Short mmCIF file of C-alpha atoms and ligand atoms in Angstrom, two decimals:
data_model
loop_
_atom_site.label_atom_id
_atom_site.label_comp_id
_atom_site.label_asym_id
_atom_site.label_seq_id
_atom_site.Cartn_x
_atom_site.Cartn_y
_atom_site.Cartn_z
CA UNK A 401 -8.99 3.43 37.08
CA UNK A 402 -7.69 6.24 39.54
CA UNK A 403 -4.77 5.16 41.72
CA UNK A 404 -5.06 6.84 45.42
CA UNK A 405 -1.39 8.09 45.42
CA UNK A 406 -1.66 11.56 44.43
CA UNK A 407 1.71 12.82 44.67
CA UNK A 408 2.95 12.68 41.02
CA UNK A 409 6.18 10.98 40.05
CA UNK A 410 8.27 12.41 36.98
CA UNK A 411 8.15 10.20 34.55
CA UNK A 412 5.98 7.17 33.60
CA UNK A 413 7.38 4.53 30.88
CA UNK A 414 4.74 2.64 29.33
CA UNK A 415 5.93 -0.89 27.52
CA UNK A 416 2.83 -2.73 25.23
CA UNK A 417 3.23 -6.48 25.18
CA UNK A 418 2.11 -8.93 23.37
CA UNK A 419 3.56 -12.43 23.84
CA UNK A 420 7.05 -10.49 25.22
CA UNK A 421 8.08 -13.49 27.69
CA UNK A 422 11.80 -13.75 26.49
CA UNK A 423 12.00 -10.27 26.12
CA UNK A 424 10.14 -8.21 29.07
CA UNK A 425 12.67 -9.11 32.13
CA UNK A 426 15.61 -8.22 30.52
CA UNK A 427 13.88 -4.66 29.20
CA UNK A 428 12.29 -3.82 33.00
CA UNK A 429 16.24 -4.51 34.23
CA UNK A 430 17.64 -2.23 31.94
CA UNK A 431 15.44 0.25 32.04
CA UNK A 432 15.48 0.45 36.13
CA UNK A 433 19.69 0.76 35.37
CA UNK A 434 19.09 3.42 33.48
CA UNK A 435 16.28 5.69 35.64
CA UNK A 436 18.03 6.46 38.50
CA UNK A 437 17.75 10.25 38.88
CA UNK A 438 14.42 10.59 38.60
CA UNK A 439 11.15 9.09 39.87
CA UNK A 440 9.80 7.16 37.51
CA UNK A 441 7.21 3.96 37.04
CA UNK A 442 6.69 1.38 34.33
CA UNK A 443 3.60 0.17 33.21
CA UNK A 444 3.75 -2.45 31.35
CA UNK A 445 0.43 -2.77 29.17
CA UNK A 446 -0.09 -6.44 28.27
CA UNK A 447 -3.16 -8.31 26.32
CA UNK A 448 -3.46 -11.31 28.20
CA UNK A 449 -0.47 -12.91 25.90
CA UNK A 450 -0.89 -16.46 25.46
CA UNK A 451 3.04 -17.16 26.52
CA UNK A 452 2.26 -15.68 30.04
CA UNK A 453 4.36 -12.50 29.89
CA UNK A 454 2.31 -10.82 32.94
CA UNK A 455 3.36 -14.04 35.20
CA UNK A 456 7.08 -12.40 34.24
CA UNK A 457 6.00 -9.06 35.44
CA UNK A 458 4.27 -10.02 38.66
CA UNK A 459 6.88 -12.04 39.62
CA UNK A 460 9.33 -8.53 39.28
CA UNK A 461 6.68 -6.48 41.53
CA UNK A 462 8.40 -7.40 44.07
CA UNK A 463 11.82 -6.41 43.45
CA UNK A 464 10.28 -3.04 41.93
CA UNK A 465 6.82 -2.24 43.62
CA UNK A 466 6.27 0.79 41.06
CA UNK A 467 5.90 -1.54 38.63
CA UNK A 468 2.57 -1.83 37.28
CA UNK A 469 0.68 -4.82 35.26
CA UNK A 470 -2.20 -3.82 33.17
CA UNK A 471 -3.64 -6.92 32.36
CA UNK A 472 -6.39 -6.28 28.92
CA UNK A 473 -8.72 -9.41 28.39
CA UNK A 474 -10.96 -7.73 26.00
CA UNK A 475 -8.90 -6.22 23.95
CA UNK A 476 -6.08 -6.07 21.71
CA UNK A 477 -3.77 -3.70 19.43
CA UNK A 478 -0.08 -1.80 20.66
CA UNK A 479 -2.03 1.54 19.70
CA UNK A 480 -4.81 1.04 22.00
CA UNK A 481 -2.64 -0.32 24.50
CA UNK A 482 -0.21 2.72 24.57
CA UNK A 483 -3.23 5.10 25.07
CA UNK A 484 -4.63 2.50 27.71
CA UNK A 485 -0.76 3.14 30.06
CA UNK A 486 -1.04 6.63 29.48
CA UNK A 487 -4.84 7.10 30.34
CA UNK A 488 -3.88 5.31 34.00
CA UNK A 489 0.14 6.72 34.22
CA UNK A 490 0.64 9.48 36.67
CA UNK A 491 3.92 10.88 35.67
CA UNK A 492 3.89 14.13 34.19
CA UNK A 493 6.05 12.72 31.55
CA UNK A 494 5.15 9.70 29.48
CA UNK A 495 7.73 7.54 27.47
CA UNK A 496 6.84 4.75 24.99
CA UNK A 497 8.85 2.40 23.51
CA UNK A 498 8.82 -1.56 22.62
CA UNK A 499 9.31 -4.66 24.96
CA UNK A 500 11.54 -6.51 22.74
CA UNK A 501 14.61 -4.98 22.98
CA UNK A 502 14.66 -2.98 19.91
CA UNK A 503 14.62 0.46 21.46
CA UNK A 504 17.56 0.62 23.59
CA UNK A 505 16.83 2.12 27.53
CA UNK A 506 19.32 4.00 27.62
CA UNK A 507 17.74 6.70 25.47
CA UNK A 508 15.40 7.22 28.06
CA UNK A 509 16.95 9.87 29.89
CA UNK A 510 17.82 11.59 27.26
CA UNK A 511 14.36 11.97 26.22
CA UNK A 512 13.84 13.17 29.50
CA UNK A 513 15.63 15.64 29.51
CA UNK A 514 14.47 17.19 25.95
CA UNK A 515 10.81 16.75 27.51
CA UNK A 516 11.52 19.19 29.95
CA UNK A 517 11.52 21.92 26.89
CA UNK A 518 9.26 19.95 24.42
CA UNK A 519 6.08 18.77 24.30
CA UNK A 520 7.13 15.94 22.37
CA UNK A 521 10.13 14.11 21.58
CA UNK A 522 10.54 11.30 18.95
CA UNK A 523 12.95 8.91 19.27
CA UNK A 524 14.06 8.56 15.40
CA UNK A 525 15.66 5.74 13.35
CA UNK A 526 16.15 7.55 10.31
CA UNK A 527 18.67 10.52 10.43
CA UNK A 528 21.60 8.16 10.83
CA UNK A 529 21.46 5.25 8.07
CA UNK A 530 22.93 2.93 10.29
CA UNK A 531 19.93 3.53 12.74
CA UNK A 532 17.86 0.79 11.18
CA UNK A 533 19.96 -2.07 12.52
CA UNK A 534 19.83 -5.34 10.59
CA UNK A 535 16.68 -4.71 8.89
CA UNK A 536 14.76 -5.86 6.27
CA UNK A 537 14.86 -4.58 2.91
CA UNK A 538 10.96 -5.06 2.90
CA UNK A 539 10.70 -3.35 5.91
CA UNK A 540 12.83 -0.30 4.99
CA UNK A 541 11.20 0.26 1.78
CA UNK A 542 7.63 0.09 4.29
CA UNK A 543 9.05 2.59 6.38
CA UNK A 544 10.09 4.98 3.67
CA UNK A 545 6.71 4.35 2.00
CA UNK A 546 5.08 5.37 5.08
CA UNK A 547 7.35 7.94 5.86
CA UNK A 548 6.80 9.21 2.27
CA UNK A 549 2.70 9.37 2.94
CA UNK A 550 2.83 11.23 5.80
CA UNK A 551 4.88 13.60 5.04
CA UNK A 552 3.14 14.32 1.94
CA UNK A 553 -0.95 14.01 3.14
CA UNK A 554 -0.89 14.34 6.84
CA UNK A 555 2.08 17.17 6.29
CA UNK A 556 4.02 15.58 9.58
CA UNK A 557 7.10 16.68 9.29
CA UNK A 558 9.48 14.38 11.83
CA UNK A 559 11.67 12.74 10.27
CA UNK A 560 10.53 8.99 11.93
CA UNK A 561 6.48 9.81 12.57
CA UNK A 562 5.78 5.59 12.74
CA UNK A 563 8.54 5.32 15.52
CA UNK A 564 7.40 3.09 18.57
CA UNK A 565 9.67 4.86 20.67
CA UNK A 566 8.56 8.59 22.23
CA UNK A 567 8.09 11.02 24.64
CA UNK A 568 4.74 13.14 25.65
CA UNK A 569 3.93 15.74 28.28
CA UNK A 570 0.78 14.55 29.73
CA UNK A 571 -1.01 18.04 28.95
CA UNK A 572 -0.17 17.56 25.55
CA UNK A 573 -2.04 14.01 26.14
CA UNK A 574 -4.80 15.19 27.70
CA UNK A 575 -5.33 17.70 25.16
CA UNK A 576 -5.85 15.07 22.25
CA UNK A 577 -7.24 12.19 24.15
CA UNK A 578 -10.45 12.55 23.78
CA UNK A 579 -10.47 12.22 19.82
CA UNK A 580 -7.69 9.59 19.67
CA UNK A 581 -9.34 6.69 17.56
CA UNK A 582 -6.07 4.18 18.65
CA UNK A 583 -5.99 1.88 16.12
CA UNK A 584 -2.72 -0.96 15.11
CA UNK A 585 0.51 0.56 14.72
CA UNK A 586 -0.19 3.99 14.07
CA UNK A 587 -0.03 5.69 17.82
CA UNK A 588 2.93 8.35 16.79
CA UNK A 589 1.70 9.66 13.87
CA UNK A 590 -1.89 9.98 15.46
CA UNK A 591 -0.57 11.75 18.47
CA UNK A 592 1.73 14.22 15.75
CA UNK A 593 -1.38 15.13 13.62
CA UNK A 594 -3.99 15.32 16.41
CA UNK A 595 -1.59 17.72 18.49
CA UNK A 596 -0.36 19.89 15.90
CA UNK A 597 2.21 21.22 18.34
CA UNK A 598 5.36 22.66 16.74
CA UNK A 599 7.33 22.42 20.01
CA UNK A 600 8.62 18.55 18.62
CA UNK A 601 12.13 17.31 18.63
CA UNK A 602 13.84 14.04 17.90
CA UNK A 603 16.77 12.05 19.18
CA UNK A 604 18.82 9.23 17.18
CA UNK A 605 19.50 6.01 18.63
CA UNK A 606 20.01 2.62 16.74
CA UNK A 607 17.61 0.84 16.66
CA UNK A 608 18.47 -2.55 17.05
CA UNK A 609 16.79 -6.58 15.77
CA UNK A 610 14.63 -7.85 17.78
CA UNK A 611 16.10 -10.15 20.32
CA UNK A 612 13.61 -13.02 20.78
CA UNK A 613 10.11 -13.78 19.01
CA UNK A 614 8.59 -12.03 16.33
CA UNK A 615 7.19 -9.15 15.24
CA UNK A 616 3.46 -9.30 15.37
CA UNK A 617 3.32 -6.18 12.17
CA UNK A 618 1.87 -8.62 9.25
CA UNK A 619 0.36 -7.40 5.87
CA UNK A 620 -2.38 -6.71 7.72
CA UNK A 621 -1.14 -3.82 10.09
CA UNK A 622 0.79 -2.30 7.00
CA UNK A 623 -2.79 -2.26 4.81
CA UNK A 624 -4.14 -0.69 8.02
CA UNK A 625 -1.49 1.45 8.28
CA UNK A 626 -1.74 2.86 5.20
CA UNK A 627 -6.30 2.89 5.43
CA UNK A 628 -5.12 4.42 8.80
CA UNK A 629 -3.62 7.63 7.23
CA UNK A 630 -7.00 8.62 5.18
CA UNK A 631 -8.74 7.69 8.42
CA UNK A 632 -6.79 10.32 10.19
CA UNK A 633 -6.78 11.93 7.45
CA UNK A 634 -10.93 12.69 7.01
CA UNK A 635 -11.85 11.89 10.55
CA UNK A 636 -14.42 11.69 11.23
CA UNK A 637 -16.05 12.10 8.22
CA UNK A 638 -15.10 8.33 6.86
CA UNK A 639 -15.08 5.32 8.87
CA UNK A 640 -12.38 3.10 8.04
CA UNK A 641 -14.01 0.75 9.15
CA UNK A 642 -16.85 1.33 6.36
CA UNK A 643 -13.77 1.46 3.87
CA UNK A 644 -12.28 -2.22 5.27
CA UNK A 645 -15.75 -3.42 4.89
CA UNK A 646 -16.14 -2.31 1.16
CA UNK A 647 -12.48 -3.19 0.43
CA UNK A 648 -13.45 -6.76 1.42
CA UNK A 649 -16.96 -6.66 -0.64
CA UNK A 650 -15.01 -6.31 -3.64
CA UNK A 651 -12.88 -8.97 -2.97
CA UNK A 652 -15.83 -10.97 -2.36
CA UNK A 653 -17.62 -9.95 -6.07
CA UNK A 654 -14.51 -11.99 -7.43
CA UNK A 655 -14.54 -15.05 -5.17
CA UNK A 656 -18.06 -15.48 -6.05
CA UNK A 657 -17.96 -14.82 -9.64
CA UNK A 658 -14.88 -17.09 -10.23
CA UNK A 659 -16.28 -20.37 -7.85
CA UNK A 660 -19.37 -19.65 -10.14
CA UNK A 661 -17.10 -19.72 -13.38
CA UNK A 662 -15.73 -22.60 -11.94
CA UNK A 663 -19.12 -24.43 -10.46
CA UNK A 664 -20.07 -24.15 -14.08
CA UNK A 665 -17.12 -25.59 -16.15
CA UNK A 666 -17.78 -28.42 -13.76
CA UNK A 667 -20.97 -28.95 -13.47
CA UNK A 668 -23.32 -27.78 -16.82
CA UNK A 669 -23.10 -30.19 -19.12
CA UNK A 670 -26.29 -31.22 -20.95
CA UNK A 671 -29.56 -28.93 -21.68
CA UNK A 672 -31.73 -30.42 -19.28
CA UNK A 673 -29.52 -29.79 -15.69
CA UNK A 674 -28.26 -26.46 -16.99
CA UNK A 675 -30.95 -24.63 -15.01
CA UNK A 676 -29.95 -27.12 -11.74
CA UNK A 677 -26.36 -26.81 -12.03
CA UNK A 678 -26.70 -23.17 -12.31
CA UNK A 679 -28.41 -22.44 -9.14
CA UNK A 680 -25.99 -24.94 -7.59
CA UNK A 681 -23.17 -22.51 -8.64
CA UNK A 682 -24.83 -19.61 -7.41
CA UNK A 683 -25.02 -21.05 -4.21
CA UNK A 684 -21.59 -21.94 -4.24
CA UNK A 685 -20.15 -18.56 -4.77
CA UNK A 686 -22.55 -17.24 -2.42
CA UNK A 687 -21.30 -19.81 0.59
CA UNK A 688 -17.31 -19.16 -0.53
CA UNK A 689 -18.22 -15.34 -0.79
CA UNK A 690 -19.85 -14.92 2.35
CA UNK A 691 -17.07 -17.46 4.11
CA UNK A 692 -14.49 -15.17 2.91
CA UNK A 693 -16.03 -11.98 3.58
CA UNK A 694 -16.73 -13.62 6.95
CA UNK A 695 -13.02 -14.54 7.61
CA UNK A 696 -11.46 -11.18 6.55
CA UNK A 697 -13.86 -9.22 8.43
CA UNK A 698 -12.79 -11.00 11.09
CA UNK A 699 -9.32 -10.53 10.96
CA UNK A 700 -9.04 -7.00 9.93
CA UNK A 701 -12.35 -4.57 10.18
CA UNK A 702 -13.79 -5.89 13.27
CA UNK A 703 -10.30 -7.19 14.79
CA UNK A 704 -11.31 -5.38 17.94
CA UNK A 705 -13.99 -8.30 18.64
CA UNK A 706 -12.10 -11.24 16.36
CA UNK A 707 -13.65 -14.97 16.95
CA UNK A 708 -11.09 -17.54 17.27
CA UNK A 709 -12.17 -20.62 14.71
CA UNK A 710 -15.03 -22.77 16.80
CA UNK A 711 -18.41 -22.70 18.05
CA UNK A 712 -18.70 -19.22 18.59
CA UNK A 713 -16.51 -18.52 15.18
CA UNK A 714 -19.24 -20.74 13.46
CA UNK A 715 -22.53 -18.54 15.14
CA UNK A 716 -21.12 -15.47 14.48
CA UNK A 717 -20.36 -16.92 10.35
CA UNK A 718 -24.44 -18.12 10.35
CA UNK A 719 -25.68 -14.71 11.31
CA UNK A 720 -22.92 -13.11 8.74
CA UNK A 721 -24.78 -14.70 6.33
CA UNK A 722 -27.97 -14.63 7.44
CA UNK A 723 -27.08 -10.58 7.23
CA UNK A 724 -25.83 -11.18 3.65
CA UNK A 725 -29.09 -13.07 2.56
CA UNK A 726 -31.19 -9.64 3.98
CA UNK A 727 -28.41 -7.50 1.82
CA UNK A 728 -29.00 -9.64 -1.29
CA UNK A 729 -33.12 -9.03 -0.55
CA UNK A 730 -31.90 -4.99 0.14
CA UNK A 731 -30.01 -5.01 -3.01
CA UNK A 732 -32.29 -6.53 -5.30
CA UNK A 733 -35.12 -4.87 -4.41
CA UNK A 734 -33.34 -1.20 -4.16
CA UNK A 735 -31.96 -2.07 -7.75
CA UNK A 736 -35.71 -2.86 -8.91
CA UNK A 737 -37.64 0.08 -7.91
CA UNK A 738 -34.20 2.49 -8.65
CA UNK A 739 -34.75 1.54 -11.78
CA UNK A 740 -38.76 1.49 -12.52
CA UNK A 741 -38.12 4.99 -11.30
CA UNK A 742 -35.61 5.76 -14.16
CA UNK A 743 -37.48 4.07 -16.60
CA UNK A 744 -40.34 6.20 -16.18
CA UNK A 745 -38.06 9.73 -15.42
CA UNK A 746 -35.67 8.99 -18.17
CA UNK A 747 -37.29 6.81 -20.99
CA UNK A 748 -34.51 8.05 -23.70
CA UNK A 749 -31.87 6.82 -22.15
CA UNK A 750 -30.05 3.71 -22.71
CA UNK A 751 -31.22 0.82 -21.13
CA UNK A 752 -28.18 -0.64 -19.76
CA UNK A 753 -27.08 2.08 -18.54
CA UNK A 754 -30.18 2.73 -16.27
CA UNK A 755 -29.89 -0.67 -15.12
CA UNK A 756 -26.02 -0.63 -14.23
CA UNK A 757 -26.46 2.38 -12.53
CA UNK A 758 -29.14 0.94 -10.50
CA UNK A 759 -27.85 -2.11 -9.53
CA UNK A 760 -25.10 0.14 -8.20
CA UNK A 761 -27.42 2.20 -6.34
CA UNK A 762 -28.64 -1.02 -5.04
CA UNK A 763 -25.14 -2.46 -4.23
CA UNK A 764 -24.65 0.81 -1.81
CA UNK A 765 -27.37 0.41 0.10
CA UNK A 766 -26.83 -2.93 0.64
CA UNK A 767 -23.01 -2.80 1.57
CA UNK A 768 -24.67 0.20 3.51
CA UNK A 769 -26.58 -1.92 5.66
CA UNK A 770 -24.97 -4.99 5.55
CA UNK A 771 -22.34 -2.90 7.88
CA UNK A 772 -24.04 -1.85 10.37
CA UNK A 773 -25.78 -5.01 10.44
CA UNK A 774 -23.05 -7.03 10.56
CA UNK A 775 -21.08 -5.21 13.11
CA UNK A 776 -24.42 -5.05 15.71
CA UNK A 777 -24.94 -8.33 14.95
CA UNK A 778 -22.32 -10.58 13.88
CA UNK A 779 -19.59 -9.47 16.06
CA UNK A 780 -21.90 -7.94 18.24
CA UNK A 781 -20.38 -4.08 18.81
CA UNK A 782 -22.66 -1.58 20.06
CA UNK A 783 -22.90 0.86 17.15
N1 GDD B 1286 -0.40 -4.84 24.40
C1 GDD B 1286 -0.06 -5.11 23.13
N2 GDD B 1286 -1.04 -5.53 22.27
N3 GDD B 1286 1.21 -4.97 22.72
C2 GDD B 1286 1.51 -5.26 21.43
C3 GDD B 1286 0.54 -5.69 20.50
C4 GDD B 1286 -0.81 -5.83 20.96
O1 GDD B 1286 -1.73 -6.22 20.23
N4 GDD B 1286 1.16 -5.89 19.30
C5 GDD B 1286 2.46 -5.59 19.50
N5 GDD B 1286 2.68 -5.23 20.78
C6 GDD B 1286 3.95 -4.83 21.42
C7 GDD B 1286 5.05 -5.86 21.23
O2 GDD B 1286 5.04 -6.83 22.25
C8 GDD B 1286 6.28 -4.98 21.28
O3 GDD B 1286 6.67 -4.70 22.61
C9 GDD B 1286 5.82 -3.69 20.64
O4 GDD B 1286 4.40 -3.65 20.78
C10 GDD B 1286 6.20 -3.59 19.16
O5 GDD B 1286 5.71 -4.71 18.47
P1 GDD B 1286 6.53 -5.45 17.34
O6 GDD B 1286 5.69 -6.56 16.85
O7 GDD B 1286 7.92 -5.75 17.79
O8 GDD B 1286 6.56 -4.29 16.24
P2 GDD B 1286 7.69 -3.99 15.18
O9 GDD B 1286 9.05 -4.03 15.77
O10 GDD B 1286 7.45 -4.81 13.99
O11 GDD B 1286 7.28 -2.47 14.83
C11 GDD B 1286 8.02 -1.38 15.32
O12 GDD B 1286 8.26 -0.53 14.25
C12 GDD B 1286 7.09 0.06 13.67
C13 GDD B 1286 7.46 0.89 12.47
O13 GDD B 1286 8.23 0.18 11.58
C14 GDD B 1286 7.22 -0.67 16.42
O14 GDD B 1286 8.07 0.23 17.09
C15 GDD B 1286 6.03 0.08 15.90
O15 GDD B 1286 5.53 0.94 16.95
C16 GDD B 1286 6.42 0.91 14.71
O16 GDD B 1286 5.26 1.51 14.15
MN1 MN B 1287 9.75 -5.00 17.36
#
């Protein structure tokens, strides 16, 4: 989307929201207080939030008519979001920071300023102790954690690189936009790495609790967080997608094997079901595998295109497995010729150890293309 109004304004201030509708009026007040030397316009970037926050920002268009509502129906995630504002902003100045009142407004200017001779400017929580508000001790130990890994792999040296609250040039934007992969909570420390500009400084505010609702950063974003850094890391030669996938396959090998450990306790008994009550437990630990696999897939590696639980939730499971049942035919049959092939190539060697290595070989190529299956199929994203 191009707006028609070519003549650009200074700065644009781009707010992600995401169920923000005790917060967002408040924040779009304060920060108008608070820009009233230069021109500015907010954009407030919002995923369709189930409380209604974009009814609250229509309703303000009137009293501010550079506000702007980007309304996302397809999509979800504060990383992609931020990217999505800046891609459409026409200031020559972007500034990020969070809806719910944590990052005070009246930093704003001051990071305006300091973009005038930086490319970027981080709004930082860490130089000053007190700058973490009333925090959790689980999320302070997260953020030094974090802090910690970049630092030490990505070699970002801000003090605050997973700060929500920033200023970019656009140049410096448009530079790296093109191989931004926005993904969760990581936009910062993308933009840092990708950029690789030296021309960085930071500012200290406080950074405050967050006045109403909760934070939507679960165990999930922080084990994507941290996937996220050896996804920057190696782009683009690993998909961390590929890596969430796998992640999840393992944790599938032990649902199965302990519903069939279980299936069996409960079920073989005498001589003559054994060989019944055995295939029953394979099936079980197939169906709790695949459900599992299913559900975590869902939530974390293909989040972009989640179902929500129902009819289409229940399609997209049946052709999961119906992907899984080809994988188990891919695996078995890899495994099998792998290792008539080794047999014949390397008769001294030990048998089990031929085998294990080719049921491995098999269980790649399965995993393989159980993938790219999956994702085509089961949640239906063009590979
Ligand atoms: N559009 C959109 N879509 N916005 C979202 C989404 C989403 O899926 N998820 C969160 N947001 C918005 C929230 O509405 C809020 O304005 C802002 O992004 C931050 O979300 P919070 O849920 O409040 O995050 P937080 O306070 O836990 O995390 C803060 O600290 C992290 C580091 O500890 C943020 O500043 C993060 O950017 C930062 O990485
Ligand atoms: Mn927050």
């Amino acid at each position: 989307m191009v707006r028609m109004n070519s003549n650009r304004i200074e700065v644009s201030i781009i707010l992600p929201t995401y169920n923000e509708v005790e917060n967002i009026e408040s924040m779009i007040h304060e920060i108008e207080d608070v820009c009233t030397n230069f021109s500015h316009e907010v954009i407030v970037v919002d995923d369709n939030s189930p409380d209604g926050t974009y009814k609250k920002v229509e309703a303000l268009r009137e009293k501010y008519p550079s506000l702007v509502l980007i309304r996302r129906f397809h999509e979800r995630g504060l990383s992609s979001a931020v990217v999505r504002g800046m891609e459409d902003a026409e200031g020559k100045f972007f500034i990020v920071l969070d809806a719910d009142g944590q990052h005070d407004p009246s930093v704003i200017p001051k990071i305006y300023e300091s973009l005038k001779s930086f490319e970027i400017v981080v709004a930082s929580r860490q130089k000053n102790r007190k700058g973490y508000g009333k925090f959790s001790l689980f999320r302070k130990l997260l953020s030094k954690v974090g802090n910690f890994l970049t630092t030490k792999i990505l070699k970002i040296n801000v003090n605050d690189p997973m700060s929500g609250y920033f200023g970019i040039r656009r140049n410096e934007f448009e530079k790296i936009s093109e191989e931004m992969n926005p993904r969760g909570f990581k936009i910062l420390l993308e933009i840092l790495f990708r950029s690789r500009t030296k021309n960085i400084t930071e500012i200290n505010y406080e950074f405050k609790t967050r006045k109403f609702g909760k934070t939507k950063l679960n165990f999930i974003v922080v084990l994507d967080f941290m996937i996220s850094i050896l996804e920057i890391y190696f782009y683009p030669k690993l998909s961390a997608d590929f890596l969430r996938y796998g992640i999840i396959g393992v944790s599938g090998i032990f649902v199965n094997l302990t519903v069939q450990f279980i299936a069996n306790n409960i079920f073989s008994f005498n001589a003559k079901t054994a060989y019944f009550s055995l295939s029953i437990s394979v099936i079980l630990g197939f169906i709790f595998s695949v459900t599992s696999n299913f559900m975590l897939n869902n939530i974390w590696t293909f989040q972009q295109k989640k179902f929500k639980f129902g009819k289409d939730w229940f399609m997209a499971l049946s052709r999961f497995a119906l992907v899984a049942i080809l994988g188990l035919l891919i695996q078995i049959s890899v495994w099998m010729l792998v290792l008539g092939e080794l047999k014949l190539y390397l008769s001294g060697v030990n048998f089990q150890l031929l085998n294990l290595s080719s049921n491995l070989i098999g269980i790649l190529a399965s995993t393989t293309s159980n993938y790219f299956l999956s994702k085509r199929f089961a949640w239906r994203i063009s590979l």
